[in-house]
Short mmCIF file of C-alpha atoms and ligand atoms in Angstrom, two decimals:
data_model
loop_
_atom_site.label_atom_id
_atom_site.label_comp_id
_atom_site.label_asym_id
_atom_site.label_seq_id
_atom_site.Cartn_x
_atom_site.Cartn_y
_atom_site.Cartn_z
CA UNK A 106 4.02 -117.76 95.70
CA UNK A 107 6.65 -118.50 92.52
CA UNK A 108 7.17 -122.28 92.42
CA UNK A 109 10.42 -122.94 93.81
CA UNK A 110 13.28 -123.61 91.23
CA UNK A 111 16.43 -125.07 91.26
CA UNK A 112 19.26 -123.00 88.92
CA UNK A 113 22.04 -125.84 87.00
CA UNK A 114 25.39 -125.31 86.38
CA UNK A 115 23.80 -125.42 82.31
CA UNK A 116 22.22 -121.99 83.40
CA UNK A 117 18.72 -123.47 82.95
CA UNK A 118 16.00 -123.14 85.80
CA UNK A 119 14.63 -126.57 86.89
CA UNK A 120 11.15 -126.79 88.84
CA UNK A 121 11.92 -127.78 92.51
CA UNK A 122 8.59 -130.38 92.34
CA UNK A 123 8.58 -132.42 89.43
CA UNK A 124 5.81 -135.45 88.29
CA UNK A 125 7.71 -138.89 87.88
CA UNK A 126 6.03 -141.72 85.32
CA UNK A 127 7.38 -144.30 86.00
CA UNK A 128 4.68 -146.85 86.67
CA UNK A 129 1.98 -144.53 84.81
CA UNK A 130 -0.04 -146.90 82.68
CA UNK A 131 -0.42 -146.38 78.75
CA UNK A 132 -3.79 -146.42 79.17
CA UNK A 133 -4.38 -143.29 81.33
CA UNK A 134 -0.88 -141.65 80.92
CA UNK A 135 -1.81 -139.10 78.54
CA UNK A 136 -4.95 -137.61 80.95
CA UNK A 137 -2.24 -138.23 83.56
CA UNK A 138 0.42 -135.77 82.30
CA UNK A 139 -2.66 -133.29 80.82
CA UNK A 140 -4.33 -133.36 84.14
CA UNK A 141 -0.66 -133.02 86.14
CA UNK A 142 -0.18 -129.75 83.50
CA UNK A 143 -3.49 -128.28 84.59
CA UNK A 144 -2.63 -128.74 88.14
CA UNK A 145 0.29 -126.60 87.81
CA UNK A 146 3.54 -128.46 87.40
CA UNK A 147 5.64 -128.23 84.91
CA UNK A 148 8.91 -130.67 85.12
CA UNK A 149 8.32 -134.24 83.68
CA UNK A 150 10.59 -136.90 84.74
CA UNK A 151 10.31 -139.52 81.70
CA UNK A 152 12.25 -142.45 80.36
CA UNK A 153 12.37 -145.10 77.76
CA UNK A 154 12.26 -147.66 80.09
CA UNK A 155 8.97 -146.61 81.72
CA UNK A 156 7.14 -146.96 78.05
CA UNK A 157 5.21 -144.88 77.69
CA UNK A 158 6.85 -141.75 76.35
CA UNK A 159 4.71 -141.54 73.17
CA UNK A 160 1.67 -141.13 75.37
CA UNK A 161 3.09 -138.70 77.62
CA UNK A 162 3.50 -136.66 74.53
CA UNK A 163 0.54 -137.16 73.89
CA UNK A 164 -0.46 -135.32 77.07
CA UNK A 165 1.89 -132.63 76.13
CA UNK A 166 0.97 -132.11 72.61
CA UNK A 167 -2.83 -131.67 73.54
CA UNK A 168 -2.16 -129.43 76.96
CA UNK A 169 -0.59 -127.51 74.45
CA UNK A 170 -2.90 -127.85 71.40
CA UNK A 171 -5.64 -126.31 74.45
CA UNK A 172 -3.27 -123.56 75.78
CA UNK A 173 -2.64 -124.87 79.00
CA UNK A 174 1.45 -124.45 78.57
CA UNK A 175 4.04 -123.64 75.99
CA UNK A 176 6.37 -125.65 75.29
CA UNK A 177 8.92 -123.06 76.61
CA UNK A 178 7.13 -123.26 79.91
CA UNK A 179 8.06 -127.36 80.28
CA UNK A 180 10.36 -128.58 81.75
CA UNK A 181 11.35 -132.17 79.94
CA UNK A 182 13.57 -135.09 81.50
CA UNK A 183 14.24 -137.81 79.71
CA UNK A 184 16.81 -140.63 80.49
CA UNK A 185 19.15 -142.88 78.09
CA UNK A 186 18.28 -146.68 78.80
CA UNK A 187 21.63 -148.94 79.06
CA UNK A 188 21.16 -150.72 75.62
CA UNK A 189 21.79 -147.77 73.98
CA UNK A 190 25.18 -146.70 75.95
CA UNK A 191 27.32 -147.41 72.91
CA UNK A 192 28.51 -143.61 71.09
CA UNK A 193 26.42 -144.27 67.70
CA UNK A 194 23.52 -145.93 69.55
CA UNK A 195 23.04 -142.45 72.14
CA UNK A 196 21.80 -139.55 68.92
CA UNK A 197 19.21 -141.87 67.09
CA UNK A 198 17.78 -143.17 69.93
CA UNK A 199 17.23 -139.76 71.73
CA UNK A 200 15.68 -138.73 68.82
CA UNK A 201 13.49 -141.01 68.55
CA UNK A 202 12.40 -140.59 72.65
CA UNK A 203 12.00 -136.67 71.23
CA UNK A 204 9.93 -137.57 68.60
CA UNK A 205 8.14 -139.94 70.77
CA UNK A 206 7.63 -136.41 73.20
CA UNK A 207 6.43 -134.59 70.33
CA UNK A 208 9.49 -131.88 70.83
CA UNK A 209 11.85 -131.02 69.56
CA UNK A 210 14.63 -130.38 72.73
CA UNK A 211 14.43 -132.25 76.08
CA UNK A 212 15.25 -130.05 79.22
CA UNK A 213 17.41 -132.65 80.43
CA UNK A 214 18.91 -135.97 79.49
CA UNK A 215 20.31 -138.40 81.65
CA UNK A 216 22.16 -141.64 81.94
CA UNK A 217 19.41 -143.80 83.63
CA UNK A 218 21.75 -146.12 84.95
CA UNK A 219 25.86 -146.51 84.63
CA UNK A 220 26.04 -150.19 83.55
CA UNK A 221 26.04 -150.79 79.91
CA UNK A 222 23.64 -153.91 78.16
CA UNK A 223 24.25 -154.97 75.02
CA UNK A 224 22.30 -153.35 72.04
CA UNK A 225 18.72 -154.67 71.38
CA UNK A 226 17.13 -152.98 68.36
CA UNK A 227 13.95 -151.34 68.65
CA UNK A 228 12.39 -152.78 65.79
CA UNK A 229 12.84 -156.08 68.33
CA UNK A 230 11.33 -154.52 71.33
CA UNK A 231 10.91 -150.98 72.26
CA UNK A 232 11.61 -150.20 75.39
CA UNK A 233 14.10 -153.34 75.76
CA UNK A 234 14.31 -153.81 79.70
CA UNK A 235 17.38 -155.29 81.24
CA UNK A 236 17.50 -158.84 79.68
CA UNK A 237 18.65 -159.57 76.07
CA UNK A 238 15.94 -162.01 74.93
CA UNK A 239 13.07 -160.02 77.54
CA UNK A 240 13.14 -162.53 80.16
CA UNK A 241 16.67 -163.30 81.69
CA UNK A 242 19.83 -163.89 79.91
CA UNK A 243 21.72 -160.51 80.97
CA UNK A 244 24.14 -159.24 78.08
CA UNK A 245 27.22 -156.79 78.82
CA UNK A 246 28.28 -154.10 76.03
CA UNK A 247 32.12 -153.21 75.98
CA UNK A 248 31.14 -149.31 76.08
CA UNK A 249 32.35 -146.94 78.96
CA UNK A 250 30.58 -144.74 80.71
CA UNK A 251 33.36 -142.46 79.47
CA UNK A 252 32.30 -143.32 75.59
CA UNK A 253 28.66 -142.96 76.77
CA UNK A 254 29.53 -139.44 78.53
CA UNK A 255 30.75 -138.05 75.44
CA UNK A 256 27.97 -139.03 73.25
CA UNK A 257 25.39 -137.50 75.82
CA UNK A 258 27.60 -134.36 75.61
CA UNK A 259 27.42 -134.33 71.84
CA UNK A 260 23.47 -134.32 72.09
CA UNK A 261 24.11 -130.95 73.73
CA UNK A 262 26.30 -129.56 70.75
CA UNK A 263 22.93 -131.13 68.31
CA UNK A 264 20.66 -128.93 70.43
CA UNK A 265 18.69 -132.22 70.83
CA UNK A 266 18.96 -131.21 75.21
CA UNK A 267 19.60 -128.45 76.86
CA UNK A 268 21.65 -129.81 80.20
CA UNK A 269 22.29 -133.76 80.38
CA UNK A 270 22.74 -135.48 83.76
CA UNK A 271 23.62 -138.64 85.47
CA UNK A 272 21.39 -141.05 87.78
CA UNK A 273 22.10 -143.93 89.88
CA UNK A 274 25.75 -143.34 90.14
CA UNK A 275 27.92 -143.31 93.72
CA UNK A 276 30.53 -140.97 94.32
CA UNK A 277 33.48 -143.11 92.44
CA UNK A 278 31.94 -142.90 89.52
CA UNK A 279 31.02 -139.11 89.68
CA UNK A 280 34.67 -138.67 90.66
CA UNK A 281 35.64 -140.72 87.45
CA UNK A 282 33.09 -138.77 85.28
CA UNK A 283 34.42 -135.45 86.44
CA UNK A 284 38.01 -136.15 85.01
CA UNK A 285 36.90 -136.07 81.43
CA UNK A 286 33.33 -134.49 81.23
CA UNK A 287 33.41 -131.42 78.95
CA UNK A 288 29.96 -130.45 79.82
CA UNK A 289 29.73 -130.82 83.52
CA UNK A 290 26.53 -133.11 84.97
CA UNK A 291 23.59 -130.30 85.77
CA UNK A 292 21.95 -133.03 88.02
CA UNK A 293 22.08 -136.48 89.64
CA UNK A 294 18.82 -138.41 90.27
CA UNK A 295 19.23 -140.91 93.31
CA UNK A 296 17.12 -143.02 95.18
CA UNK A 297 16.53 -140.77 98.46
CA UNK A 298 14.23 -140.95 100.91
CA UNK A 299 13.94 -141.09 105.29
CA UNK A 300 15.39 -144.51 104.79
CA UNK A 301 18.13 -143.89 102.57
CA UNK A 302 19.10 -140.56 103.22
CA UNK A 303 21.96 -140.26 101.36
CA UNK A 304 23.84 -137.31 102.78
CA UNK A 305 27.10 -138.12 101.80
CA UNK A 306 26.35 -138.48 98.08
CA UNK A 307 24.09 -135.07 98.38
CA UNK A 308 27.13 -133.34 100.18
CA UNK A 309 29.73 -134.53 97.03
CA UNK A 310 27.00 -133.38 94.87
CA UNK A 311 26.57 -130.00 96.25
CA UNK A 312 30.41 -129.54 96.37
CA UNK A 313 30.86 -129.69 92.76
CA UNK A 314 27.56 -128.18 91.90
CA UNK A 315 25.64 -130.64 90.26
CA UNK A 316 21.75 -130.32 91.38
CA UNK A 317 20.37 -133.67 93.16
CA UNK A 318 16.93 -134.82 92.48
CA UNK A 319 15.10 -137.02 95.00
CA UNK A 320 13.29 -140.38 93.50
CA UNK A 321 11.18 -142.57 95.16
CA UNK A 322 10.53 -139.84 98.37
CA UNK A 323 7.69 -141.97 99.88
CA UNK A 324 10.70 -144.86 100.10
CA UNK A 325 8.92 -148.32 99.83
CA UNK A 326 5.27 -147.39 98.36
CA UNK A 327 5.98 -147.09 95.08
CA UNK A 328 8.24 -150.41 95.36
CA UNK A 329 5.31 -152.46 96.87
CA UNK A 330 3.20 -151.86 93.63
CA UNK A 331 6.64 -154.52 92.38
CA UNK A 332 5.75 -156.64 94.69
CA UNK A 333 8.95 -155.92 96.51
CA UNK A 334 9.25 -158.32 99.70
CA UNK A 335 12.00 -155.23 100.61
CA UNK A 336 9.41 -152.90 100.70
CA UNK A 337 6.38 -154.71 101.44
CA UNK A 338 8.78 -155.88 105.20
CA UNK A 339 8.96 -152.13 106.32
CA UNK A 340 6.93 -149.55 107.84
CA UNK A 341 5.68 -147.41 105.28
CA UNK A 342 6.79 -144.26 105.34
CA UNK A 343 3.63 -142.28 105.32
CA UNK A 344 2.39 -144.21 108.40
CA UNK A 345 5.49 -144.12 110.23
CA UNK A 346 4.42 -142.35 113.37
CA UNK A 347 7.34 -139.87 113.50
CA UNK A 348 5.96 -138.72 110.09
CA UNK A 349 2.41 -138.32 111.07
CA UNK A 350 3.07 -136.60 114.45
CA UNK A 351 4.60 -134.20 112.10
CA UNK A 352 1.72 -133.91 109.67
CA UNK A 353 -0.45 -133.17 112.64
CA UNK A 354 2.25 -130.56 114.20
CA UNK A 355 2.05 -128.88 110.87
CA UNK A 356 -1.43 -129.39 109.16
CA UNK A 357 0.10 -131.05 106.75
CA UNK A 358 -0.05 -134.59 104.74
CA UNK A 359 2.71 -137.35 105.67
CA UNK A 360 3.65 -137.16 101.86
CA UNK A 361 4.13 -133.08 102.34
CA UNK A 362 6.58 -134.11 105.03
CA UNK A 363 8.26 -136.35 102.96
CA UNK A 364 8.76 -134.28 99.92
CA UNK A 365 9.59 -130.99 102.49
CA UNK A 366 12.42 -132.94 104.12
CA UNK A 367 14.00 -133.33 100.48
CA UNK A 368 13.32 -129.87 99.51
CA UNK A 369 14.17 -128.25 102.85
CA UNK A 370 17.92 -129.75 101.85
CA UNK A 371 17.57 -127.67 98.80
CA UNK A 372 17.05 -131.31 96.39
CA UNK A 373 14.43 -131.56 93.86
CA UNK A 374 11.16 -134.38 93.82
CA UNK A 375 9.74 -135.92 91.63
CA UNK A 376 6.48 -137.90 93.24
CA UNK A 377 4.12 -139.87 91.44
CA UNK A 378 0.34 -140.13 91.23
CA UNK A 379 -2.74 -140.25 89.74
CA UNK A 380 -5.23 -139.01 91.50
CA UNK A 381 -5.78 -134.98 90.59
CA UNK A 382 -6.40 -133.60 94.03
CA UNK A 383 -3.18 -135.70 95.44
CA UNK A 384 -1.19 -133.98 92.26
CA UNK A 385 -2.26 -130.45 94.24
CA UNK A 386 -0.96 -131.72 97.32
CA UNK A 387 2.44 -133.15 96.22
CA UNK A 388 2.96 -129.59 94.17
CA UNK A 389 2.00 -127.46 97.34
CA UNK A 390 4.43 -129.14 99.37
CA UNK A 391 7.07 -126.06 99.81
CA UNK A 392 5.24 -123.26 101.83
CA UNK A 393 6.35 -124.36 105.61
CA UNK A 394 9.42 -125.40 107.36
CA UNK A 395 10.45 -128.68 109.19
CA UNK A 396 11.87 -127.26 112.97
CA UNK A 397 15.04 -128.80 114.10
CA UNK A 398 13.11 -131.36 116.16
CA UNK A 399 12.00 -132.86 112.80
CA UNK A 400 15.12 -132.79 111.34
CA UNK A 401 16.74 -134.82 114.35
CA UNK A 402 13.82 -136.87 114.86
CA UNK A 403 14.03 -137.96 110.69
CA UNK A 404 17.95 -138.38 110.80
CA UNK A 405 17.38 -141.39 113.21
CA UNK A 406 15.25 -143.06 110.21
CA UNK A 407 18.16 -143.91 108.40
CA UNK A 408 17.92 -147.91 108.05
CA UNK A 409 20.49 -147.59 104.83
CA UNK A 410 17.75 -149.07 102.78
CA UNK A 411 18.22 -149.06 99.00
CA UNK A 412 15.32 -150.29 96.55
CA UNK A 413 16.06 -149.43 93.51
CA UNK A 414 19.20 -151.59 92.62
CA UNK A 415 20.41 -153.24 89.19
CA UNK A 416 20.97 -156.63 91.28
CA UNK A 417 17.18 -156.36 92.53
CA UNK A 418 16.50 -156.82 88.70
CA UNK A 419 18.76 -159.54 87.61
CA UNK A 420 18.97 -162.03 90.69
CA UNK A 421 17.33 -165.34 89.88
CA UNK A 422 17.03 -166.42 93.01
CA UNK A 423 15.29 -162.30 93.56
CA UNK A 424 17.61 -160.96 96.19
CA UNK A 425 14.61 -158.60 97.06
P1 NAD B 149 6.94 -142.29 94.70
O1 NAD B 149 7.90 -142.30 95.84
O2 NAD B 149 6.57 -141.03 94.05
O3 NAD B 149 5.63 -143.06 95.22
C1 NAD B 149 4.57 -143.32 94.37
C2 NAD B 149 3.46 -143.98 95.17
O4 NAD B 149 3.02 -143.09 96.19
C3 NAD B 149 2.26 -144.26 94.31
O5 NAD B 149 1.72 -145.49 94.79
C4 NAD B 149 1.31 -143.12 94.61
O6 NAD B 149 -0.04 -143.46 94.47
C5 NAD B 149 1.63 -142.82 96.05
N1 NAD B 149 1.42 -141.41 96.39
C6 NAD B 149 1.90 -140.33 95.73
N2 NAD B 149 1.55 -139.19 96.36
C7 NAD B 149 0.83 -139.55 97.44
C8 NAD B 149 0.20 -138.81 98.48
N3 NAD B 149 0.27 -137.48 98.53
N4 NAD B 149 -0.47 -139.50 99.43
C9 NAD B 149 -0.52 -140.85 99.41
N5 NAD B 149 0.07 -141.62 98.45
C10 NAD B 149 0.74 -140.96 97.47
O7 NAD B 149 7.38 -143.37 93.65
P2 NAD B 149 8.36 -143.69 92.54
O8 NAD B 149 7.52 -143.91 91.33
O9 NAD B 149 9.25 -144.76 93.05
O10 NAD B 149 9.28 -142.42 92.30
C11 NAD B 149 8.82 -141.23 91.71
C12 NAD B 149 9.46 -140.98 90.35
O11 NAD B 149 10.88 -140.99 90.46
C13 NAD B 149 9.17 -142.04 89.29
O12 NAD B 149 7.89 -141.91 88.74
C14 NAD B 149 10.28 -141.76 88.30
O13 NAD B 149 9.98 -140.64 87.50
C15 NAD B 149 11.45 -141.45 89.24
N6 NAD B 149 12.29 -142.64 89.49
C16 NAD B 149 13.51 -142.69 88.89
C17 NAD B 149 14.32 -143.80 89.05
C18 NAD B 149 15.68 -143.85 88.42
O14 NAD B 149 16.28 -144.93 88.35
N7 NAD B 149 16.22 -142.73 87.97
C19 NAD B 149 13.88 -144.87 89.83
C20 NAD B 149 12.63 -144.80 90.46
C21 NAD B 149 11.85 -143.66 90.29
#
């Protein structure tokens, strides 16, 4: 069977099942992404912020080197980290993520989050993280999304992306966007999962065809390896017994039925891991259908529950 795909308004085909890295240590990332390639997938959800983007490339560059892939054949997301939301900061520092990729385009590029921090330099620390001096004091910059918007869209015109996208926003400020974009968002990437399911945002979305991706589609798991009281004070998802009635019901794992749910809506996923035979899993995850008795059962799963939240980052006092 083709891997599903997911056309953008760009024109460009994105893979339905993606690999996220966030969380993939430096140490092992590059047999990580080489040994996600040779287990067939082919969209990489990367970002500054995650650090480790030179030895993803790394991963690339060699599954390449051995004729695993083309480059053609990739699919490469990369995201624009909030100290660099000011116009002249967006070019140089996408170029150097690209050069940290080892390519020359990315697939997609996308505003990681809408809220703009003040400009650290790399030479200062690379990736910067959300405090000015790396451990608390929070700095504002003056630039608008707007300003930011228009930069990304000027990386299109530079050939340095193909489609450029927006994550973490709520519907006012995809409203707001959509008054002065030129180039049209291709996708947003939310938070979305049985616990936040998120079908008003997915709805707006659709209606003005911008592709969603699903993050964090196992909900609190990857959250509890933050020590997130949030996440660690909820069933997990995978051992949730409406999940795992369902895995038995349809020979599947609880993480197929997670990531099915998301595709069956026609979103995209992007799950995370490191073990090789769990990478097969995640990727075969689109061959069978939830029946309307899963699909009613799930909807009553909604708790509302967001985990990934600027103010879970900057509270003191850790408001998770
Ligand atoms: P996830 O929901 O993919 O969960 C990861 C955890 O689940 C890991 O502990 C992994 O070992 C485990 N796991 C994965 N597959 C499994 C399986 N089949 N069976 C049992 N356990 C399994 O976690 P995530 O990292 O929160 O999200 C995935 C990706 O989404 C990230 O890597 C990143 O690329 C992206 N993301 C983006 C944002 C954003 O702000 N845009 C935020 C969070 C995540």
């Amino acid at each position: 069977m083709a891997p599903a795909s997911i056309k953008l308004n760009s024109g460009y085909e994105m893979p339905q099942v993606g690999f996220g890295l966030w969380k993939v240590d430096n140490a092992t990332c590059a047999d990580t992404v080489y040994n996600a390639i040779k287990a067939g997938y082919r969209l990489f959800d990367g970002a500054c912020d995650y650090g480790n983007e030179k030895e993803c490339g790394e991963g690339v560059a060699r599954a390449i080197r051995d004729g695993l892939v083309k480059r053609e054949e990739l699919f490469i997301v990369s995201k624009l980290w909030q100290t660099f939301h000011e116009k002249d900061k967006v070019e140089p520092i996408c170029r150097r993520q690209l050069a940290d990729w080892q390519v020359d385009y990315f697939d997609l590029f996308l505003i990681h989050f809408p809220v703009a921090l003040e400009y650290v330099d790399p030479a200062v620390r690379y990736p910067p993280g959300w405090f000015y001096d790396g451990e608390k004091e929070v700095r504002w910059s003056k630039a608008t999304n707007q300003e930011t918007w228009t930069a990304m869209e000027s990386l299109v015109d530079a050939g340095l992306t193909r489609s450029i996208g927006i994550s973490n926003y709520e519907a006012q400020g995809i409203y707001d966007l959509l008054k002065y974009a030129r180039i049209r968002p291709a996708t947003l990437q939310i938070e979305l999962h049985p616990y936040l399911q998120q079908h008003n945002l997915a709805r707006l979305a659709k209606a003005e065809g911008i592709a969603v991706t699903a993050y964090s589609s196992f909900g609190p798991t990857g959250f509890i390896e933050l020590d997130m009281d949030r996440a660690k004070n909820v069933a997990p998802l995978m051992q949730h017994e409406a999940i795992t009635a369902m895995a038995t019901k349809h020979n599947k794992t609880a993480a197929q039925i997670l990531l099915r749910w998301a595709t069956q809506r026609g979103l995209a996923v992007i799950p995370k891991t490191s073990r090789p035979a769990v990478m097969a899993q995640n990727l075969e995850s689109t061959d069978f259908s939830l029946d309307q008795a899963d699909l009613d059962r799930i909807a009553k799963m909604d708790l509302n529950l967001r985990f990934n939240q600027p103010t879970n980052y900057f509270s003191s006092d850790k408001l998770w």
